[in-house]
mmCIF file of C-alpha atoms in Angstrom:
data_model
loop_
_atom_site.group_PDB
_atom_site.id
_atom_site.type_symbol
_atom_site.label_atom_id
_atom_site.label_comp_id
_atom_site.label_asym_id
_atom_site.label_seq_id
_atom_site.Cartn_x
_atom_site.Cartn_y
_atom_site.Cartn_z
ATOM 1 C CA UNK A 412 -6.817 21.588 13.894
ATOM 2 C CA UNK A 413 -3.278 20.819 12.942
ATOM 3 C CA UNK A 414 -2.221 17.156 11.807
ATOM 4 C CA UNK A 415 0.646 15.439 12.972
ATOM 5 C CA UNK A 416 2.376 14.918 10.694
ATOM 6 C CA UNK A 417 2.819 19.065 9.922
ATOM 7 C CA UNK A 418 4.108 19.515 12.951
ATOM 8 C CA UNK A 419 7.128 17.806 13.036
ATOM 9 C CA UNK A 420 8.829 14.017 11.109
ATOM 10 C CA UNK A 421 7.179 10.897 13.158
ATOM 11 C CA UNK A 422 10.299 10.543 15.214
ATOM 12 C CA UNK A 423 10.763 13.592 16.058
ATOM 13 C CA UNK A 424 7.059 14.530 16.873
ATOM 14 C CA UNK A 425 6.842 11.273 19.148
ATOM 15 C CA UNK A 426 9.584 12.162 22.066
ATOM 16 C CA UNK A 427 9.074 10.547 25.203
ATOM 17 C CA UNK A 428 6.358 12.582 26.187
ATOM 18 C CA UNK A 429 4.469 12.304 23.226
ATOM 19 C CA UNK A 430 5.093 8.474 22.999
ATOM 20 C CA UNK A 431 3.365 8.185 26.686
ATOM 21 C CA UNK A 432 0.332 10.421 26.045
ATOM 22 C CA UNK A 433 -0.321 8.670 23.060
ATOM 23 C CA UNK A 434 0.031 5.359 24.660
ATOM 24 C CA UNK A 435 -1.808 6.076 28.350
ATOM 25 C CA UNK A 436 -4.525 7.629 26.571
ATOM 26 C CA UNK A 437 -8.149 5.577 26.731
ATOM 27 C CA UNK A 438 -9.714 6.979 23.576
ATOM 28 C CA UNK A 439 -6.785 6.316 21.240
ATOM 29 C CA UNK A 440 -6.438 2.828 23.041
ATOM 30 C CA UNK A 441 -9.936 2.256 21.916
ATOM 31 C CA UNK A 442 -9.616 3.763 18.574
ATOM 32 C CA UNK A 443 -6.719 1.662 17.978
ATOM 33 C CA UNK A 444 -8.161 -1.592 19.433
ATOM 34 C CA UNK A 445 -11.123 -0.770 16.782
ATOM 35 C CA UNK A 446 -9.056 -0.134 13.592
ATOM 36 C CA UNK A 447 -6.669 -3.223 14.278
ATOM 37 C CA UNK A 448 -10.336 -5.257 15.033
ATOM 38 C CA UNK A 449 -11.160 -4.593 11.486
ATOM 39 C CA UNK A 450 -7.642 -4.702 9.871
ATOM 40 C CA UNK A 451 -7.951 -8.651 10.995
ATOM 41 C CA UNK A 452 -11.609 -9.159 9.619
ATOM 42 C CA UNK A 453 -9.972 -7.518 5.931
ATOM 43 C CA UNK A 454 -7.141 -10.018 6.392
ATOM 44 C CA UNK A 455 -9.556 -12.823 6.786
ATOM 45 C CA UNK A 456 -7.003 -15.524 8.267
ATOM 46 C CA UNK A 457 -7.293 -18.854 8.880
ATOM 47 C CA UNK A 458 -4.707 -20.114 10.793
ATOM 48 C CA UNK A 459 -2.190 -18.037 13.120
ATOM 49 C CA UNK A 460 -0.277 -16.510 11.150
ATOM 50 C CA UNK A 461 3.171 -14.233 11.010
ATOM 51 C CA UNK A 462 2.231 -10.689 10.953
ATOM 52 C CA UNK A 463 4.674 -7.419 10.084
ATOM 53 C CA UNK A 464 2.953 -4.445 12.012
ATOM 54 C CA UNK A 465 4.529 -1.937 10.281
ATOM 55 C CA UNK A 466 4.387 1.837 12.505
ATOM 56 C CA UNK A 467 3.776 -0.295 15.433
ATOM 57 C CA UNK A 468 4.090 2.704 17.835
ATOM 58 C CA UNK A 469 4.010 1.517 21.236
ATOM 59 C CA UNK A 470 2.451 -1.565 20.507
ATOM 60 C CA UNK A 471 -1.032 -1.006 20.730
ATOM 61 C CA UNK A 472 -2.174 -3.157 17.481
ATOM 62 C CA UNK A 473 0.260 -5.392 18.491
ATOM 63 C CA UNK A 474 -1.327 -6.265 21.823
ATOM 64 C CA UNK A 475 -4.518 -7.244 19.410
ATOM 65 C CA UNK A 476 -2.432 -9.662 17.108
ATOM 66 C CA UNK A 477 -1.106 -11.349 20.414
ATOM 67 C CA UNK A 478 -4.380 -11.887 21.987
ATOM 68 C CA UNK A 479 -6.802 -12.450 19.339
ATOM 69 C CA UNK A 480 -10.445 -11.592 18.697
ATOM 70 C CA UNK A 481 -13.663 -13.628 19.541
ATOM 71 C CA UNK A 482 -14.367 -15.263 15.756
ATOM 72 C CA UNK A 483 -10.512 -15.136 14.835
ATOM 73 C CA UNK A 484 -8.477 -18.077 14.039
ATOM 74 C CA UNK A 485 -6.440 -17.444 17.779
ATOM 75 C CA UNK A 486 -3.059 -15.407 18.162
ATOM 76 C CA UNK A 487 -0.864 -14.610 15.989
ATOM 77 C CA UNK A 488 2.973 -14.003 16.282
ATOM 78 C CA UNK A 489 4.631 -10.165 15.004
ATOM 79 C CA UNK A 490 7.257 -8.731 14.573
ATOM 80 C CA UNK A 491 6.624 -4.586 14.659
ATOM 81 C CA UNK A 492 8.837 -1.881 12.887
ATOM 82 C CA UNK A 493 8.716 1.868 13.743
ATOM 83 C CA UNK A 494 10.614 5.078 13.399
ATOM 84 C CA UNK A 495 10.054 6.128 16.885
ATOM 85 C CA UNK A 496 12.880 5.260 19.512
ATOM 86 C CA UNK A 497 10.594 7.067 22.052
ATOM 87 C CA UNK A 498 7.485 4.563 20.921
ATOM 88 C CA UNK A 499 9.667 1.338 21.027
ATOM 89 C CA UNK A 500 11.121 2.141 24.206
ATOM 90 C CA UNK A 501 7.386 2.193 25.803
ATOM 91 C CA UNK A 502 7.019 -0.655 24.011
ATOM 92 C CA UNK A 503 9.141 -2.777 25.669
ATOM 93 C CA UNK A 504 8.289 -1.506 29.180
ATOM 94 C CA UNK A 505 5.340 -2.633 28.475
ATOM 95 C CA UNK A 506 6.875 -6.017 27.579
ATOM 96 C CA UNK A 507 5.062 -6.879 24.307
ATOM 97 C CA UNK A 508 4.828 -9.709 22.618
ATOM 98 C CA UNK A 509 5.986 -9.104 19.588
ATOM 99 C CA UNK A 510 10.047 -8.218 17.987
ATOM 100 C CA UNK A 511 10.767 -4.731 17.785
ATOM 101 C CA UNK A 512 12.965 -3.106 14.989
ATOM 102 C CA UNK A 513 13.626 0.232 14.670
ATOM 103 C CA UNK A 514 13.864 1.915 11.134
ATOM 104 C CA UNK A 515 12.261 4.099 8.835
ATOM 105 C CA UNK A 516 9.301 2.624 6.650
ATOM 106 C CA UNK A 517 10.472 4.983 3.703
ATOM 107 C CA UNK A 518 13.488 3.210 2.831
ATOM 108 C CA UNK A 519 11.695 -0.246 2.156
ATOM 109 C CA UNK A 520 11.102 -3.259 4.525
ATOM 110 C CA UNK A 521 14.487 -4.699 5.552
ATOM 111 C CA UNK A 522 13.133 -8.591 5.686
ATOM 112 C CA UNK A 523 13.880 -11.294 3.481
ATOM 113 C CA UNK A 524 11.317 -12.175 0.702
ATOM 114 C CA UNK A 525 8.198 -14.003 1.339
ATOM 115 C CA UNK A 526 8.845 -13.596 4.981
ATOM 116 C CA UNK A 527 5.438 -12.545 6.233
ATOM 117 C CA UNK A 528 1.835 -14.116 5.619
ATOM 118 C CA UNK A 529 0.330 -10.830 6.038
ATOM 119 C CA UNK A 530 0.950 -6.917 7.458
ATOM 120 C CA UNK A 531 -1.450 -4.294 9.047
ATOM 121 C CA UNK A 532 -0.557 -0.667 9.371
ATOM 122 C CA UNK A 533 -2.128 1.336 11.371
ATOM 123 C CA UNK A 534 -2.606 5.182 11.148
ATOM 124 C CA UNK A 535 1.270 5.324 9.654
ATOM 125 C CA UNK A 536 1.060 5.564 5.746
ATOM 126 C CA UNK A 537 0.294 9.042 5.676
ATOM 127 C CA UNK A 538 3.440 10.502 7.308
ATOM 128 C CA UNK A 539 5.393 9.247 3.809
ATOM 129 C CA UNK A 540 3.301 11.549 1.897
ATOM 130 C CA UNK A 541 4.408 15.018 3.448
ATOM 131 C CA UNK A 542 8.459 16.332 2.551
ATOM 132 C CA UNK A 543 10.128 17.876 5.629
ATOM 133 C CA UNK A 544 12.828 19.399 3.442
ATOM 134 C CA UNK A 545 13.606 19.808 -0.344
ATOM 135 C CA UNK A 546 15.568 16.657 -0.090
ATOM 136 C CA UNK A 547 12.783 14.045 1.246
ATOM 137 C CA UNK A 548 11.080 13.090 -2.171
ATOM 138 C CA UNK A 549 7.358 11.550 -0.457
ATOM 139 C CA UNK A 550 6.304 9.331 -3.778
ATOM 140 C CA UNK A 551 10.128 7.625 -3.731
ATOM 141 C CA UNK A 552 9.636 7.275 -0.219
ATOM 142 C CA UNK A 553 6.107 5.497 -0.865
ATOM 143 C CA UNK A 554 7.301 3.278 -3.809
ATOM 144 C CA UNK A 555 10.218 2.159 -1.783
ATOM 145 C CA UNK A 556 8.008 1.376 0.862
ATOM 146 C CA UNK A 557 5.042 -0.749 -0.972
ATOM 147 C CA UNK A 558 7.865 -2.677 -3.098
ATOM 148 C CA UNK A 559 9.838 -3.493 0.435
ATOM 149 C CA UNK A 560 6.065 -4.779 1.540
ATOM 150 C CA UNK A 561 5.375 -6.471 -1.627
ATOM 151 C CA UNK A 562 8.147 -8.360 -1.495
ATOM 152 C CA UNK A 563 8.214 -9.476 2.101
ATOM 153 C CA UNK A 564 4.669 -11.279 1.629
ATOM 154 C CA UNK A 565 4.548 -14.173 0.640
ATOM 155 C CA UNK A 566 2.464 -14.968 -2.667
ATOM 156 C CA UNK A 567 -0.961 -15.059 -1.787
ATOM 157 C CA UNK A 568 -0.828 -12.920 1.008
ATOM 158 C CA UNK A 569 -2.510 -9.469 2.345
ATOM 159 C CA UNK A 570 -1.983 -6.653 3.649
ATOM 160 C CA UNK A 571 -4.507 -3.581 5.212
ATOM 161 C CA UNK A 572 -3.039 -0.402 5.990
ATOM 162 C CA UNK A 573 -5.485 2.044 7.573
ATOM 163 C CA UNK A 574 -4.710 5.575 6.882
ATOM 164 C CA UNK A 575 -5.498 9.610 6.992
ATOM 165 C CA UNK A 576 -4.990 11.257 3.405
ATOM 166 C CA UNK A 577 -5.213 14.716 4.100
ATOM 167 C CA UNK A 578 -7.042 15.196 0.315
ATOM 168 C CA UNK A 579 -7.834 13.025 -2.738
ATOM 169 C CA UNK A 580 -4.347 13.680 -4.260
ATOM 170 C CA UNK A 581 -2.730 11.693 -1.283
ATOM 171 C CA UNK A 582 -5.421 9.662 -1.426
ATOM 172 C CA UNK A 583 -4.712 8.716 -5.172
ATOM 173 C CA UNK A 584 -0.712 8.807 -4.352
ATOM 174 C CA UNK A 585 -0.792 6.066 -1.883
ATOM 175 C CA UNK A 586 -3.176 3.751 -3.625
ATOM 176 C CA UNK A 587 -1.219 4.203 -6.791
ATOM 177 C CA UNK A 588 2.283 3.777 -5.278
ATOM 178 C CA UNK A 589 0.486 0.256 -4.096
ATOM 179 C CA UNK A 590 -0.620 -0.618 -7.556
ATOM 180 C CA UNK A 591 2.708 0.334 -9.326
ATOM 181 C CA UNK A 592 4.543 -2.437 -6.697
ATOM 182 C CA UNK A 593 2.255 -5.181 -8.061
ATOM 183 C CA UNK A 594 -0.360 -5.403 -5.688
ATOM 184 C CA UNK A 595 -4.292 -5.841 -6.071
ATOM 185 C CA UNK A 596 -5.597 -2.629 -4.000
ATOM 186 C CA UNK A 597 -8.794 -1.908 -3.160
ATOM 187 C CA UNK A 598 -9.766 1.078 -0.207
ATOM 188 C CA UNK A 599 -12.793 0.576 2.280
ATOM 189 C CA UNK A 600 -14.543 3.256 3.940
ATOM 190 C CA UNK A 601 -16.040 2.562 7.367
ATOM 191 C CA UNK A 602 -18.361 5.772 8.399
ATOM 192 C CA UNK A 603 -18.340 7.533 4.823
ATOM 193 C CA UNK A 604 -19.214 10.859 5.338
ATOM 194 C CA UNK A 605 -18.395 11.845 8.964
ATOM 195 C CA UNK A 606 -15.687 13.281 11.020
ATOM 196 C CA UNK A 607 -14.732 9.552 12.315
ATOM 197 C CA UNK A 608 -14.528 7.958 8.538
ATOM 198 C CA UNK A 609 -11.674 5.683 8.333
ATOM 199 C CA UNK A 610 -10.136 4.471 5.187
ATOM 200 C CA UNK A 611 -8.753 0.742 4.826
ATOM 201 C CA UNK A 612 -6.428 -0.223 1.920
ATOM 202 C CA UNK A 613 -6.688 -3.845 0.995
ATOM 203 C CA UNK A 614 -4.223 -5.260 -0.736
ATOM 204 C CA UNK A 615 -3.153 -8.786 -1.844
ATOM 205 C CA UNK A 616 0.145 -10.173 -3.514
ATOM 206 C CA UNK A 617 -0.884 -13.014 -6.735
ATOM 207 C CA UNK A 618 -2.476 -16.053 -6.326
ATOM 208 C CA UNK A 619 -6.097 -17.077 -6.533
ATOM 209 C CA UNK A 620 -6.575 -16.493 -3.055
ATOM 210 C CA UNK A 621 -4.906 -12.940 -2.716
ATOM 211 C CA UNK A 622 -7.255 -11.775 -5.881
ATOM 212 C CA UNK A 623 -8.414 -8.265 -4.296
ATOM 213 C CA UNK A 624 -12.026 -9.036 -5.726
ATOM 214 C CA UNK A 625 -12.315 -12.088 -3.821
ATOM 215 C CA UNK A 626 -11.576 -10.367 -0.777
ATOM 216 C CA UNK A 627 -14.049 -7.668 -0.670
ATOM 217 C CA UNK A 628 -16.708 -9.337 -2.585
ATOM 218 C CA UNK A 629 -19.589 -8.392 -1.246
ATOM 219 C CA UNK A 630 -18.889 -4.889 0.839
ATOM 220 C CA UNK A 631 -20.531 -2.332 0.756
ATOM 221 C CA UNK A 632 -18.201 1.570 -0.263
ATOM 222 C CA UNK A 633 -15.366 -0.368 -1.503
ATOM 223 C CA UNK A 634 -13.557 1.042 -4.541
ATOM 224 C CA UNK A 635 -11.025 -1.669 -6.450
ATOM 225 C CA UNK A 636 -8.541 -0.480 -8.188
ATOM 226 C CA UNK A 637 -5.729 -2.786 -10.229
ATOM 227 C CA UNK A 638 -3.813 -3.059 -13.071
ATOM 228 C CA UNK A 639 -6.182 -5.784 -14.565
ATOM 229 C CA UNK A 640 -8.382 -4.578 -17.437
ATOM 230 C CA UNK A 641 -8.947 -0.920 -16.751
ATOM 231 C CA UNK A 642 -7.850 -0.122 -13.408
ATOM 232 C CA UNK A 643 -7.137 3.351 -11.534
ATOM 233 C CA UNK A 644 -4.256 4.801 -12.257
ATOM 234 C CA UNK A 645 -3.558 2.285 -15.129
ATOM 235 C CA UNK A 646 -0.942 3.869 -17.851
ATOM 236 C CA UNK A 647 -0.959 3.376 -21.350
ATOM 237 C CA UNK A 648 1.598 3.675 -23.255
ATOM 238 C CA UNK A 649 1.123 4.908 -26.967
ATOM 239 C CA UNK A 650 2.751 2.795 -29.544
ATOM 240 C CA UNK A 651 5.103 4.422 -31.870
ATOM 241 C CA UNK A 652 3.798 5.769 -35.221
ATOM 242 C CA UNK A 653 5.691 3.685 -38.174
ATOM 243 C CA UNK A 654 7.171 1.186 -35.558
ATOM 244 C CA UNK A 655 6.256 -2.635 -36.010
ATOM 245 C CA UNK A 656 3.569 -2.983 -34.019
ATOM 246 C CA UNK A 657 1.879 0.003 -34.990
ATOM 247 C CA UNK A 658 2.075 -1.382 -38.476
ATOM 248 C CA UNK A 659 0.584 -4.640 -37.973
ATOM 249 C CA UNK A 660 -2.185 -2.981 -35.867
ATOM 250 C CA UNK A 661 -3.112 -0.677 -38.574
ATOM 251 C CA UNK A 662 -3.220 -3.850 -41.015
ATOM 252 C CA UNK A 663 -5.308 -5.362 -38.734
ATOM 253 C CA UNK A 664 -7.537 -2.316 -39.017
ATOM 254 C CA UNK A 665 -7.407 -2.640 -42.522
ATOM 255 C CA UNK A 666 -8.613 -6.021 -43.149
ATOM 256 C CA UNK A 667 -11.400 -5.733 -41.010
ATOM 257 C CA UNK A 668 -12.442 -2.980 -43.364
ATOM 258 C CA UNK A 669 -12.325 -5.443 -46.331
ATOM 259 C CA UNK A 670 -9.288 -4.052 -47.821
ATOM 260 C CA UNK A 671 -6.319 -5.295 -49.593
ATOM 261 C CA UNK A 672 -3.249 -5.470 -47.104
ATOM 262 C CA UNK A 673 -0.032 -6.819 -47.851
ATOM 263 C CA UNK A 674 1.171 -10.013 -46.293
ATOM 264 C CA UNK A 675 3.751 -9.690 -43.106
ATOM 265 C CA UNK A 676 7.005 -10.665 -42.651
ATOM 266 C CA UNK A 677 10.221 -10.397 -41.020
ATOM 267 C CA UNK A 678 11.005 -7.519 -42.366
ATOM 268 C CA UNK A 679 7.426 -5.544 -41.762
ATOM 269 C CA UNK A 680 8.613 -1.895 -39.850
ATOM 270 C CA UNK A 681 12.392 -2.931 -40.589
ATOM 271 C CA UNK A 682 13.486 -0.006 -41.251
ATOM 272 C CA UNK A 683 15.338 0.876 -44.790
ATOM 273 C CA UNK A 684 19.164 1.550 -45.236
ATOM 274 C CA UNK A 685 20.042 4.629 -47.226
ATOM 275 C CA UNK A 686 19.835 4.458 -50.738
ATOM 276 C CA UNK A 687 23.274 5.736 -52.804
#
């Protein structure tokens, strides 16, 4: 069964007609009702809070925000981005709650920094991660995306964006683009193992109360990944041979080997002029 997201780019795929199947029908209502359910439990909010719903489609998760779940802190307001005219335009027929914007999530988050308290995404991500032409470069698209999100949160703040990786390797390319922007990511799975698995990645921005362990402390088929200690997709670089600090390192070496080392100074790895 074909995806999406080979068919056709997300606002071209989702035309009018599209955007009203999608919208009218039950099971994806449920579905989405579902994913946006848990999305809130990952966020874990106290208060009502400003949410960016970012592929907000027709406004489906959005309705959830507005209203609330039984256990949840009460409504929240949102404001909801998309690529779709078709899916906005249903959107406000069905006179939402939230603001609408239209624009494309792979050219970063046009808000102004520390706007948001937290973001969902719902069943969006993926789209970045397939090239409709030579020119569309997906992991750009992705990094310019989680750095626009990463700096719209506030400090301290989360985000969950639910999404369908085709394979591992978009798997790995999402999570990583998160990670390189500065966020702590970790991915749920909910059904591991069967056709209705659903992946959640958790992220937070700083502060004691966005660490990413703190948040899913506790669950069960939750892989954290961050740039902390030795985290996924951490890089590191080699240090030059014969520069400074590869000097003092090796002197450090040294000594704990008992052996005689010259003392340091300003001029350790300085390198020589030529000699006439």
């Amino acid at each position: 069964m074909s995806r999406p997201e080979d068919i056709l780019p997300p606002d071209l795929f989702y035309n009018d007609i599209e955007s009203r199947k999608y919208t009218t029908s039950s099971r994806i209502q449920n579905v989405q009702a579902e994913m946006t359910d848990r999305a809130l439990e990952l966020l874990s909010l106290s208060t009502p809070s400003l949410i960016l719903d970012v592929g907000c489609g027709s406004g489906l998760s959005g309705d959830i925000l507005s209203s609330g779940t039984p256990g949840s802190c009460g409504h929240h307001n949102w404001i909801g981005m998309d690529i779709s005219a078709s899916m906005l335009e249903i959107a406000l027929q069905r006179d939402v709650e939230g603001d609408l914007l239209l624009a494309d999530i792979g050219q970063g988050i046009p808000f102004r920094p520390g706007a948001f308290d937290a973001a969902i995404s719902i069943s969006a991500v993926q789209w970045l991660c397939n090239a409709e032409s030579s020119e569309v470069n997906p992991k750009r698209r992705m990094a310019q995306f989680f750095e626009g999100l990463y700096a719209t949160l506030r400090r301290g703040g989360r985000a969950v964006c639910q999404f369908y990786p085709r394979n591992q390797e978009q798997r790995d390319m999402v999570s990583n683009a998160a990670i390189k922007a500065g966020f702590g990511a970790g991915i749920l799975e909910d059904y591991p193992g069967t056709k209705n698995s659903k992946l959640y990645l958790v992220l937070t921005v700083g502060g004691v109360e966005g660490d990413i362990t703190g948040v899913v402390q506790g669950m069960g088929d939750v892989d954290i990944m961050d740039w902390r200690g030795k985290g996924v997709g951490r890089i590191k670089k080699e240090k030059k041979r014969g520069g400074k600090s590869w000097i003092l390192r090796k002197k450090e070496q040294m000594e704990r080997q008992g052996k005689i080392v010259k003392p340091s100074s300003k001029y350790t790895g300085r390198r020589r002029g030529p000699t006439f």
